[in-house]
Short mmCIF file of C-alpha atoms in Angstrom, two decimals:
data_model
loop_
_atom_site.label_atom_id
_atom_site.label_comp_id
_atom_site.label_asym_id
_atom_site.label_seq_id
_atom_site.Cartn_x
_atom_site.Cartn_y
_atom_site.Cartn_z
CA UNK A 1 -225.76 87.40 51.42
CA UNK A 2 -227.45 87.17 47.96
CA UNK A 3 -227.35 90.64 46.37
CA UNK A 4 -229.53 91.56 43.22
CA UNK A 5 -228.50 94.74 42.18
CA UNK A 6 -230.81 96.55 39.17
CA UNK A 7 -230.48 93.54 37.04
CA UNK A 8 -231.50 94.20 34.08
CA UNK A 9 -232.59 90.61 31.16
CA UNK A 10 -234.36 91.05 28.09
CA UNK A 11 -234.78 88.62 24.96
CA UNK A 12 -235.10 90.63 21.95
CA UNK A 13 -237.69 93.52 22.73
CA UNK A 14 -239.10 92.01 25.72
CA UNK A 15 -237.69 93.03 28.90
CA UNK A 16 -237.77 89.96 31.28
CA UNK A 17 -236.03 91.41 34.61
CA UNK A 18 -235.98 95.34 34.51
CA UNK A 19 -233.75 96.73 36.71
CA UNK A 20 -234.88 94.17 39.59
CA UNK A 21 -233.10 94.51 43.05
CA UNK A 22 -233.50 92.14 45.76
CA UNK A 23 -231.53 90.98 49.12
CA UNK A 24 -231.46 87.77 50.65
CA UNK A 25 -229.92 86.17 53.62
CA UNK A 26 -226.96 84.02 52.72
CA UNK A 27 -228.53 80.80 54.38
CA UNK A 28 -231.38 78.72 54.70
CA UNK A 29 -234.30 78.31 51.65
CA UNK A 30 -235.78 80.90 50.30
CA UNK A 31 -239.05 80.16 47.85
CA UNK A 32 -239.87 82.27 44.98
CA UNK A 33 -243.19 82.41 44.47
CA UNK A 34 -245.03 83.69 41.39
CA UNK A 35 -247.54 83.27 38.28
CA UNK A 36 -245.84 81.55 35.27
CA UNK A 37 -243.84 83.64 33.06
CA UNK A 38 -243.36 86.22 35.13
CA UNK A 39 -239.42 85.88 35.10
CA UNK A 40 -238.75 83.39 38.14
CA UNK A 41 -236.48 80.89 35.34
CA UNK A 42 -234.95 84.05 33.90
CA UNK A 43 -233.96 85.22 37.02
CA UNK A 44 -232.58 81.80 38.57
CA UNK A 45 -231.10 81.29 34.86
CA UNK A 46 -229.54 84.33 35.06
CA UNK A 47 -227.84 84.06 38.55
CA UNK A 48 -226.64 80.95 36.99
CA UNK A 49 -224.50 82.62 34.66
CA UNK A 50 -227.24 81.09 31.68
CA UNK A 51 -228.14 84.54 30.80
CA UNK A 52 -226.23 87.94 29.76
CA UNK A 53 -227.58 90.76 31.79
CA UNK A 54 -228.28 93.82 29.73
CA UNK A 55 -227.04 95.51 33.31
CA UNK A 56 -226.98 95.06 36.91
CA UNK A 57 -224.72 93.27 38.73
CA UNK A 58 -225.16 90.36 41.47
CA UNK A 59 -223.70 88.49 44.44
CA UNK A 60 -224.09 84.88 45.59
CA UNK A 61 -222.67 83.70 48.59
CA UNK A 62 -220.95 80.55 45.96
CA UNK A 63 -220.73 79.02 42.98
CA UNK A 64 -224.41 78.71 41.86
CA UNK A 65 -225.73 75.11 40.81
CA UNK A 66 -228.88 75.26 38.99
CA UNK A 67 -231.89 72.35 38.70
CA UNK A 68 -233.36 73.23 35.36
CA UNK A 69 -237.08 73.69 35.26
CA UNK A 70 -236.71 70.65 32.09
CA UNK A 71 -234.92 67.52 34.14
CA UNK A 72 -232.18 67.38 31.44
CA UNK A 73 -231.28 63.99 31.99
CA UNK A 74 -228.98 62.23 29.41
CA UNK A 75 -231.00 59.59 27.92
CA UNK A 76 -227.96 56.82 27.64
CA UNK A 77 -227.21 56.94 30.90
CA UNK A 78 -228.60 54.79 33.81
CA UNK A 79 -229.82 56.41 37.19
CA UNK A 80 -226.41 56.00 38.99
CA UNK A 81 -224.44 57.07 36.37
CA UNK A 82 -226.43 59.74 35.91
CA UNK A 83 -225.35 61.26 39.42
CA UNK A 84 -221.76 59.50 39.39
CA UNK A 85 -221.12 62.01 36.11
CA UNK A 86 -221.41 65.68 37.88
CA UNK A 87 -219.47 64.06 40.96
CA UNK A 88 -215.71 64.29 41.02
CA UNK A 89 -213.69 61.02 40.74
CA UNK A 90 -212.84 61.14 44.77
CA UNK A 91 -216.58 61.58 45.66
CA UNK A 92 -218.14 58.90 42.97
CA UNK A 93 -219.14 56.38 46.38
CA UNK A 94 -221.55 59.42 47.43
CA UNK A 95 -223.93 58.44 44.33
CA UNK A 96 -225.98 56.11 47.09
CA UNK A 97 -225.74 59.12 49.45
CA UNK A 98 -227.49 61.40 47.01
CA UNK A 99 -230.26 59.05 45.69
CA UNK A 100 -231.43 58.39 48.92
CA UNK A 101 -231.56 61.80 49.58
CA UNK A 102 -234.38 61.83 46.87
CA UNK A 103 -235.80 58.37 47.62
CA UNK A 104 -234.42 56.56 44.81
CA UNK A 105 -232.13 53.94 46.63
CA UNK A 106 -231.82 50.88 44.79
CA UNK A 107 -232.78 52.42 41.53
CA UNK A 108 -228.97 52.93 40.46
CA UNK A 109 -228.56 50.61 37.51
CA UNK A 110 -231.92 51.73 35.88
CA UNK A 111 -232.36 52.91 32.79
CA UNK A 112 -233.76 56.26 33.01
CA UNK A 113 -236.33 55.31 30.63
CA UNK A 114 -238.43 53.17 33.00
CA UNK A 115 -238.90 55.63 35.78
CA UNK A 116 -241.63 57.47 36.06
CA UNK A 117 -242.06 61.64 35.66
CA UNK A 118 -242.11 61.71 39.64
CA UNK A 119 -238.89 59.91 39.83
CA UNK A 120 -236.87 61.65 36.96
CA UNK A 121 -237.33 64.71 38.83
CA UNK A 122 -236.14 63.60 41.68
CA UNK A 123 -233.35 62.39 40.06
CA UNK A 124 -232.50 65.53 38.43
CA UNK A 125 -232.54 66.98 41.87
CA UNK A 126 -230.23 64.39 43.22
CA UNK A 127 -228.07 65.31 40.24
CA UNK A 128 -228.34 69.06 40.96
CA UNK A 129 -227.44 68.54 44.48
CA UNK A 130 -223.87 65.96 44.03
CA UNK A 131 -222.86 68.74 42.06
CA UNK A 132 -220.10 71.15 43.79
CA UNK A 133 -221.43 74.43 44.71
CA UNK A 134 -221.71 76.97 47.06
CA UNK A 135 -225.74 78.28 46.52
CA UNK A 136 -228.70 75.61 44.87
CA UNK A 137 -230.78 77.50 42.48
CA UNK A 138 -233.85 75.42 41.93
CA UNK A 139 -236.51 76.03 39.46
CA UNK A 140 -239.84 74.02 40.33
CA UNK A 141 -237.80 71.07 41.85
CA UNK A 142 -241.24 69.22 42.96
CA UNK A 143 -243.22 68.74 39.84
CA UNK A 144 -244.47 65.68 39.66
CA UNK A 145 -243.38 64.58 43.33
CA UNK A 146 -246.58 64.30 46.14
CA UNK A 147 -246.60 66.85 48.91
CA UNK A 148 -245.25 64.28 51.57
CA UNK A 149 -242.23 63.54 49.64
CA UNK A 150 -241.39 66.55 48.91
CA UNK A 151 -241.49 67.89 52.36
CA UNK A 152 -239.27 65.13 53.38
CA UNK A 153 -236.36 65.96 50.62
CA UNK A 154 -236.61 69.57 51.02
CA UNK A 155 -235.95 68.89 55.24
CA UNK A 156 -232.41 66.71 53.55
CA UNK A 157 -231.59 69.81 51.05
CA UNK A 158 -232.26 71.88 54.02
CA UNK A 159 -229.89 69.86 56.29
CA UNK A 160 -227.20 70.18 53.44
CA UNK A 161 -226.49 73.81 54.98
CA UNK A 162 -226.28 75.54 51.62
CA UNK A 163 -228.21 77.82 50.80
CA UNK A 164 -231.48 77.45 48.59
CA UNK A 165 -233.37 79.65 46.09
CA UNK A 166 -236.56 77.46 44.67
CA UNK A 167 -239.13 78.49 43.21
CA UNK A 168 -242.43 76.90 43.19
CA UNK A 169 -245.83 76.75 43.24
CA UNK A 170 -246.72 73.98 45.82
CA UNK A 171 -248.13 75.74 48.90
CA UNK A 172 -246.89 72.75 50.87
CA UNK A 173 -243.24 73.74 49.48
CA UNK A 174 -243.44 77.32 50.30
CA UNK A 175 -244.94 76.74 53.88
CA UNK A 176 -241.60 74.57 54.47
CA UNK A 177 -239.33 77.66 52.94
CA UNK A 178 -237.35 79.98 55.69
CA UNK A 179 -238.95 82.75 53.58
CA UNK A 180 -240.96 83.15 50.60
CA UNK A 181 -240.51 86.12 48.06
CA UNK A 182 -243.65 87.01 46.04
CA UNK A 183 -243.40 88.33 42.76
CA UNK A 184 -245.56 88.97 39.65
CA UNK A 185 -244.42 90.28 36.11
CA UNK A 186 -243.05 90.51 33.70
CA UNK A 187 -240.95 92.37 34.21
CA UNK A 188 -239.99 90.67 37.07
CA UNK A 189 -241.29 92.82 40.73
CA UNK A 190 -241.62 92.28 43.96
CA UNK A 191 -245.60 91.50 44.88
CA UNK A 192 -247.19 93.60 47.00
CA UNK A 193 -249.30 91.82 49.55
CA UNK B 1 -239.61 29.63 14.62
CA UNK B 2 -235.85 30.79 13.86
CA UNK B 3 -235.82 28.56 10.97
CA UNK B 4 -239.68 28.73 9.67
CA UNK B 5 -238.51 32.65 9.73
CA UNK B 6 -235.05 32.19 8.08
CA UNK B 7 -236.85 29.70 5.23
CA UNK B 8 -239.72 32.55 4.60
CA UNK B 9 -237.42 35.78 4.44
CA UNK B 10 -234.43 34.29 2.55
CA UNK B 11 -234.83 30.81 1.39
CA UNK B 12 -238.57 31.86 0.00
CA UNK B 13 -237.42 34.34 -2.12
CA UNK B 14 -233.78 33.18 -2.83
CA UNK B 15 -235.63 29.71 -4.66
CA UNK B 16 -237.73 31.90 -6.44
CA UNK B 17 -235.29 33.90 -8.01
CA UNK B 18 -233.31 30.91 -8.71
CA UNK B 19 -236.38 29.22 -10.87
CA UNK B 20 -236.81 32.68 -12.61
CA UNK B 21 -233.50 32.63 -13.79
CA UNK B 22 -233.70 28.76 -14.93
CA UNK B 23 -236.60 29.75 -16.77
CA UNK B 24 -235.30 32.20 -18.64
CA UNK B 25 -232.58 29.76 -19.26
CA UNK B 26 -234.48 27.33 -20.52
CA UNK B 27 -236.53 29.87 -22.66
CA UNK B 28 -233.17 30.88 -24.20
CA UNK B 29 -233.35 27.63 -25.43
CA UNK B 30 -236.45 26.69 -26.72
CA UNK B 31 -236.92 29.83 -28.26
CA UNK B 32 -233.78 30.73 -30.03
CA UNK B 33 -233.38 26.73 -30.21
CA UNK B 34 -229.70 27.45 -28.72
CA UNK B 35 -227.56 24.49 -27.80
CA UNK B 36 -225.67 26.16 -24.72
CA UNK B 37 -226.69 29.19 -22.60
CA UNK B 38 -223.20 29.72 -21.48
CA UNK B 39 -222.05 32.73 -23.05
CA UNK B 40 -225.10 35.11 -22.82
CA UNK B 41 -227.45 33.31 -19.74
CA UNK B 42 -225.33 30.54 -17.94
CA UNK B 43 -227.74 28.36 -15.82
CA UNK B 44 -227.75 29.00 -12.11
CA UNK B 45 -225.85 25.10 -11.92
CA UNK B 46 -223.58 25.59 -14.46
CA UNK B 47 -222.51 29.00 -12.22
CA UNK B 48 -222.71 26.62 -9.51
CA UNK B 49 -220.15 24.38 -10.43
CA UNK B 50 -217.80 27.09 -11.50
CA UNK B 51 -217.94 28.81 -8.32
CA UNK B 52 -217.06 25.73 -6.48
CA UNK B 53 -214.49 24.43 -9.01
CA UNK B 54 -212.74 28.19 -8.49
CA UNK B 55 -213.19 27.44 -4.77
CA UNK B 56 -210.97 24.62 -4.93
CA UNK B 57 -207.95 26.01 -5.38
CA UNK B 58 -205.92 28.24 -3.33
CA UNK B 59 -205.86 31.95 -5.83
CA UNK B 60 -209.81 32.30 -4.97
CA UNK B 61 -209.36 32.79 -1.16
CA UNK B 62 -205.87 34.61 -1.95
CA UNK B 63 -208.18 36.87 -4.45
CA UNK B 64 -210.88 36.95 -2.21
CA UNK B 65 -208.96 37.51 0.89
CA UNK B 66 -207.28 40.77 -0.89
CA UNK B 67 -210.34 42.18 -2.71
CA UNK B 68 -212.11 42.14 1.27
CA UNK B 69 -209.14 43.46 2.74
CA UNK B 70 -208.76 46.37 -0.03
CA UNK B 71 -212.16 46.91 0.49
CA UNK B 72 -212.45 46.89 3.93
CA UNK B 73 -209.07 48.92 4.41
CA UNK B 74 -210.73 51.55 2.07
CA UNK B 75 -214.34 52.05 4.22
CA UNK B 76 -212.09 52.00 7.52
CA UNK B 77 -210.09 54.72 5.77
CA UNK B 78 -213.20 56.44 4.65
CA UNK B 79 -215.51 56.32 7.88
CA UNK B 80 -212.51 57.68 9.75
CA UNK B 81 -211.82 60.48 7.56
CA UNK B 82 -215.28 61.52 6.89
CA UNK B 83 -215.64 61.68 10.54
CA UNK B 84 -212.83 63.33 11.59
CA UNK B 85 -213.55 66.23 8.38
CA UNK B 86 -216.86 66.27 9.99
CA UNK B 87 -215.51 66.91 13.07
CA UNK B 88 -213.41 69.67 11.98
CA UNK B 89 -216.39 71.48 10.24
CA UNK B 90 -218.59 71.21 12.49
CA UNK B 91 -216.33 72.39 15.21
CA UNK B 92 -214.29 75.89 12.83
CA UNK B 93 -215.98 78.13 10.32
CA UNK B 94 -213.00 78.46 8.32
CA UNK B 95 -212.72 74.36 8.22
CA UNK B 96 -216.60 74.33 6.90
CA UNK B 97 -215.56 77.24 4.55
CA UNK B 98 -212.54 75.22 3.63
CA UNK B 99 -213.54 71.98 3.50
CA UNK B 100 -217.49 71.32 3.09
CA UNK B 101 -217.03 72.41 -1.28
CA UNK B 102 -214.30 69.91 -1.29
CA UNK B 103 -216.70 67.19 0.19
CA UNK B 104 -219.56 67.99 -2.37
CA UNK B 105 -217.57 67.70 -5.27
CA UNK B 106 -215.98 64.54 -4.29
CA UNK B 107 -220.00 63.53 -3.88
CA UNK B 108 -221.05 64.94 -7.06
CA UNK B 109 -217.93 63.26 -8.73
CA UNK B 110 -219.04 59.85 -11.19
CA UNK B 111 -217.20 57.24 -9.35
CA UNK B 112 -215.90 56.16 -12.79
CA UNK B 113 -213.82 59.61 -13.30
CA UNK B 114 -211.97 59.36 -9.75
CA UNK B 115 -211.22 55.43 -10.73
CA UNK B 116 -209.29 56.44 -13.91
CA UNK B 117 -207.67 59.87 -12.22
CA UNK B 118 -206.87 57.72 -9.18
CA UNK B 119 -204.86 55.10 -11.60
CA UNK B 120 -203.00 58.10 -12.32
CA UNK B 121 -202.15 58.76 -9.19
CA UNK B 122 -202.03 55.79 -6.92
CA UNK B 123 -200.16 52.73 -7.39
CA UNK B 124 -201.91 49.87 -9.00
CA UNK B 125 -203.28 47.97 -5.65
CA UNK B 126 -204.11 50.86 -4.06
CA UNK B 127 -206.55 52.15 -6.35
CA UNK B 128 -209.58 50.10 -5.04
CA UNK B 129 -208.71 51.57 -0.89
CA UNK B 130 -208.23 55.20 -2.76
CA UNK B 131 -211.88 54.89 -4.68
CA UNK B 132 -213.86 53.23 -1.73
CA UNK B 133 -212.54 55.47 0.91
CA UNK B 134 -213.26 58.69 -1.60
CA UNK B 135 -216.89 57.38 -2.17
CA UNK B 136 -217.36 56.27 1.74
CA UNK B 137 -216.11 60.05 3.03
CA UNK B 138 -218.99 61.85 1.87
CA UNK B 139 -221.91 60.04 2.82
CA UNK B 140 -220.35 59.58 6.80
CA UNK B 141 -219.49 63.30 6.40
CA UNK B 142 -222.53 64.14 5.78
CA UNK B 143 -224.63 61.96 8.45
CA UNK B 144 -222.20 62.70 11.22
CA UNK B 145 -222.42 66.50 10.24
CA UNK B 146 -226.09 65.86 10.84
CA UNK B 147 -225.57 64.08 13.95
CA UNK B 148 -223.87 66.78 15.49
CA UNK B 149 -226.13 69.58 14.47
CA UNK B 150 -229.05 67.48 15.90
CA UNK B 151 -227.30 67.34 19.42
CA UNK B 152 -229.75 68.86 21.82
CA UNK B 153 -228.93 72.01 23.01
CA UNK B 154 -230.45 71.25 26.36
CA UNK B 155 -228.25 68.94 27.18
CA UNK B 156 -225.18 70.58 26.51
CA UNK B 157 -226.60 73.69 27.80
CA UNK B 158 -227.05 70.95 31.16
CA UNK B 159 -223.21 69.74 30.58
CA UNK B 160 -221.95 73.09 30.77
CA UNK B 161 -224.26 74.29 33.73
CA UNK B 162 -222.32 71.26 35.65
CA UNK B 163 -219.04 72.19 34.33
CA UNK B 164 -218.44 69.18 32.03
CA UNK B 165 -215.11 69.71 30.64
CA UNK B 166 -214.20 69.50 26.38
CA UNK B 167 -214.01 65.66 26.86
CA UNK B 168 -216.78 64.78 28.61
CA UNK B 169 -218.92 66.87 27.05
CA UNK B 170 -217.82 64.54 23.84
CA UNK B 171 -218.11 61.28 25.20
CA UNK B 172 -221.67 62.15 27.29
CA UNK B 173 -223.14 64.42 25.17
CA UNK B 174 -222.00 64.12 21.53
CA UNK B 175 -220.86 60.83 20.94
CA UNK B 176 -224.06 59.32 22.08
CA UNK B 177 -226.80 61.41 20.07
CA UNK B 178 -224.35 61.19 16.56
CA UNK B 179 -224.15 57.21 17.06
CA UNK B 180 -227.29 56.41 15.12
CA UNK B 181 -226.13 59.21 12.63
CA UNK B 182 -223.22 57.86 12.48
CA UNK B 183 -224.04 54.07 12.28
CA UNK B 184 -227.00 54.64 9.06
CA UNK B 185 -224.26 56.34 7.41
CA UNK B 186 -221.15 53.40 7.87
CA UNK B 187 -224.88 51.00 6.56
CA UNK B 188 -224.85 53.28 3.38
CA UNK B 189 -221.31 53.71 2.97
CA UNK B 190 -220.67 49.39 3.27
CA UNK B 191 -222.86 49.00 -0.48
CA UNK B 192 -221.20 51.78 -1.34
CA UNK B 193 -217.28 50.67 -0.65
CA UNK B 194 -217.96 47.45 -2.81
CA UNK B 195 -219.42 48.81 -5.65
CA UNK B 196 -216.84 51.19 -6.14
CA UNK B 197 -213.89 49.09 -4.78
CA UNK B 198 -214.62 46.16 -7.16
CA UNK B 199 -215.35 48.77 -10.37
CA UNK B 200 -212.25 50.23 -9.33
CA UNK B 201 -210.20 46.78 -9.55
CA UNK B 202 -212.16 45.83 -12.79
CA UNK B 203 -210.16 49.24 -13.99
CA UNK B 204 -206.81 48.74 -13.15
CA UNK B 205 -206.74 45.62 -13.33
CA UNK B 206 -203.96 44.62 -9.73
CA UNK B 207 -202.72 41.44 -9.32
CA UNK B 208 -205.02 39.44 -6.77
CA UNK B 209 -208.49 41.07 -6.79
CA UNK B 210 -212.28 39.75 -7.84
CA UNK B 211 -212.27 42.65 -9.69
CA UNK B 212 -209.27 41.70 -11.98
CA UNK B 213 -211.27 37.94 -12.18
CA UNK B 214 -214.19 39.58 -13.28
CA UNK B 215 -212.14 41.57 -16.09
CA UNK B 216 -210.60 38.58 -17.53
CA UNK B 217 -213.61 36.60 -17.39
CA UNK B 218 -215.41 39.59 -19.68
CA UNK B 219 -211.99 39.24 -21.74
CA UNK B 220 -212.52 35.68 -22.35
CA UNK B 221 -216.02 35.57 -23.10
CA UNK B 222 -216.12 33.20 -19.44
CA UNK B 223 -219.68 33.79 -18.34
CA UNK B 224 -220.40 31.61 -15.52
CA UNK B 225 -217.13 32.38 -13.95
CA UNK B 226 -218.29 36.27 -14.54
CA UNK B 227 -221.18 35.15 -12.92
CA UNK B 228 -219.43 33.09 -10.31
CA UNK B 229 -217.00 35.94 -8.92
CA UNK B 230 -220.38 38.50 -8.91
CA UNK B 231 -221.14 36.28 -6.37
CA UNK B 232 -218.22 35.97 -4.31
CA UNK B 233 -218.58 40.03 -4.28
CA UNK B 234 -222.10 39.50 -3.34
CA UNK B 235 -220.85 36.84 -0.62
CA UNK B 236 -218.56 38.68 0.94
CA UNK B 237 -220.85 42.28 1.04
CA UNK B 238 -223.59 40.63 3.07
CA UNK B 239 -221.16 38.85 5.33
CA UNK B 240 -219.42 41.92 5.71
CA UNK B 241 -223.04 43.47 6.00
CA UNK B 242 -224.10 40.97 8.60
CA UNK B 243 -220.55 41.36 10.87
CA UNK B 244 -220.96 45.45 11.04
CA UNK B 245 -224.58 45.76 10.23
CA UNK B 246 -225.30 43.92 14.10
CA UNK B 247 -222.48 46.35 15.46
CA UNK B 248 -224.11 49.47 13.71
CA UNK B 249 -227.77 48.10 14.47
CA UNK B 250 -226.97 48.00 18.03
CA UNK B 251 -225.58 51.40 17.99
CA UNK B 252 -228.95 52.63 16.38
CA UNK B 253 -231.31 51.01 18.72
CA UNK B 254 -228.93 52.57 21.44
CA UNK B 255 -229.66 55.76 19.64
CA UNK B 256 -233.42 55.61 19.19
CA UNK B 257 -233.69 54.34 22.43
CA UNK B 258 -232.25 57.83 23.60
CA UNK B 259 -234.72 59.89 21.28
CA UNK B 260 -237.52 57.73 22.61
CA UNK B 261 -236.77 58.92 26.16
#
């Protein structure tokens, strides 16, 4: 189970999450779904230990890994390497595992500067998903990517059995989510509909 | 193309300065109807011949040999002192607190001042690794202090969301984005090293050094051979310059490379 219990987030005066509570099933993906700014990153930043609660407290059902909304990726490094750096030293042959998860097979000794937006992102998802964890927390891990594609990785996260908490604002990602949470803010709420 | 280039960016120029100076040679002697140049303008051949006269025998590569490894011992000294101090400061409040004053006034310091404290202090052939290294610390201090402030915070916000321990975070995060910091500085710092190391040995005078060659050539009123070991410094800067100034130029393309991402 994924417990949010009154959690409380604010940056200076502005209260981002205010005393938010919300309970999810420990499996499957679950999309967040929600204007911008209205405390989706906060929140997913927050579960991944990013961001000090004021108060509240909260349960994950593992260790979270988070995809930043930004793809983060180290600028000297090549595709491969890129992947082979979050995985332990036991587990470094899974890099070809992971980038075809995304699509990117036979992209492993590029430099990072070549591929396009599309591609980085998926590689910053690939990245995301090598590393060790027991719950992905994934802020808008499709930018950039077409519909088609996306559906297809999300069906490989989804066959990784851990579980997911996206958020996005593709339709076509939400319609392939076990459950999709509305919310509108700040501070963060759930959405009536 | 290589050599059309080569023959426009440093033979071009190189001939022209040469003709100046001949013709200010030659005005010398027209005009204050001299007989020899030698002592106050010697001609760019005459300075020619003495620099390959001196490079006949076997004291000029000895001299040579030592004033390069002084030199170079003193900017190897100084880049890894300045870097490790910037380390330190970077990394402990009380080390900047500590530290960092220490740093500016060895900056702020007339390079002449530590020469004649550091004769004091140091033996004799030491004095010229002691100055270079003293003048080289600041300046890579200072850039790799830079280099490290500049790190992005996104990334090693990134390195510790994926649990990156101390050591990779250094050699993934930090290493890379202070490498072009680092590198402009060690360009800076290579002029610098010279210029202080040879003043330094044209102070205290040690055994085999270019600077001692240059003293007694003042001493003895020996112009061209003045002129002559100038050159040898000059020599042995750019080829020094050329050796670490590919190295360091790689490491800043590397670098930009990065930012340009």
């Amino acid at each position: 189970m994924l417990r949010i219990h009154e959690l409380t987030v604010s940056f200076g005066e502005k209260r981002v999450l205010d005393s938010f509570s919300l309970t999810l099933p420990g499996e499957g993906i679950t999309a967040l779904a929600g204007p911008s700014g209205c405390g989706k990153t906060t929140l997913l930043r927050t579960l991944a230990g990013l961001e000090r609660p004021a108060g509240g407290t909260f349960t994950l059902p593992g260790e979270a890994v988070l995809l930043f909304q930004e793809d983060r990726l180290f600028p000297w490094r090549r595709t491969g390497e890129q992947i082979a750096d979050v995985l332990p030293r036991a587990r470094r042959q899974e890099v070809g595992k992971f980038l075809s998860l995304v699509e990117l097979e036979g992209e492993e000794d590029r430099p990072i500067q070549i591929l396009s937006g599309g591609m980085r992102r998926r590689l910053a998802l690939a990245r995301a998903l090598a590393c060790e964890g027991g719950v992905y927390l994934l802020d808008e891990p499709f930018t950039g990517v077409d519909k088609e594609r996306a559906g297809r990785i999300l069906e490989r996260i989804r066959a990784l059995g851990k579980p997911v908490l996206l958020s996005s604002h593709e339709e076509g990602v939400l319609a392939l989510a076990d459950r999709v949470v509305h919310l509108e803010g700040p501070p963060l709420r759930l959405r009536e509909l | 193309m290589k050599l059309r280039r080569l023959a426009r960016r440093v033979l071009l120029p190189a001939l022209f300065w040469l003709l100046l100076w001949q013709g200010a040679v030659w005005y010398l002697l027209w005009a204050e109807e001299l007989e020899s140049t030698a002592l106050f303008l010697p001609s760019p051949l005459l300075v020619g011949r003495t620099l390959l006269e001196l490079m006949g025998t076997q004291v000029f590569w000895q001299t040579a040999l030592a004033s390069l490894g002084r030199i170079f011992g003193g900017l190897l000294a100084g880049v890894c002192l300045g870097t490790l101090l910037a380390v330190c400061t970077s990394a402990w409040g009380w080390a900047e607190l500590l530290l960092a004053p220490a740093v500016r006034v060895i900056r702020a310091t007339p390079v002449a001042s530590f020469i004649l404290l550091v004769i004091l202090w140091a033996p004799t052939g030491q004095v010229p690794v002691v100055v270079s290294a003293l003048m080289v610390l600041p300046v890579v201090w200072g850039n790799v202090c830079q280099g490290i402030a500049q790190t992005d915070p996104l990334l090693l916000e990134a390195a510790r969301a994926y649990r990156f321990g101390r050591w990779k975070r250094v050699r993934l995060v930090y290493i890379p984005s202070v490498l072009p910091y680092f590198a402009s500085g060690c360009h800076t710092a290579l002029g610098l090293a010279w210029k202080s190391g040879v003043a330094a040995e044209v102070l205290c005078v040690p055994r085999l050094a270019i600077g001692t060659q240059v003293y007694y050539s003042k001493i003895y009123l020996e112009t061209p051979a003045l002129f002559a070991w100038t050159a040898v410094v000059l020599a042995l800067s750019f080829a020094l310059e050329g050796v670490l100034g590919a190295l360091l130029g790689r490491l800043e393309r590397r670098g930009s490379r990065a930012a340009d991402s």
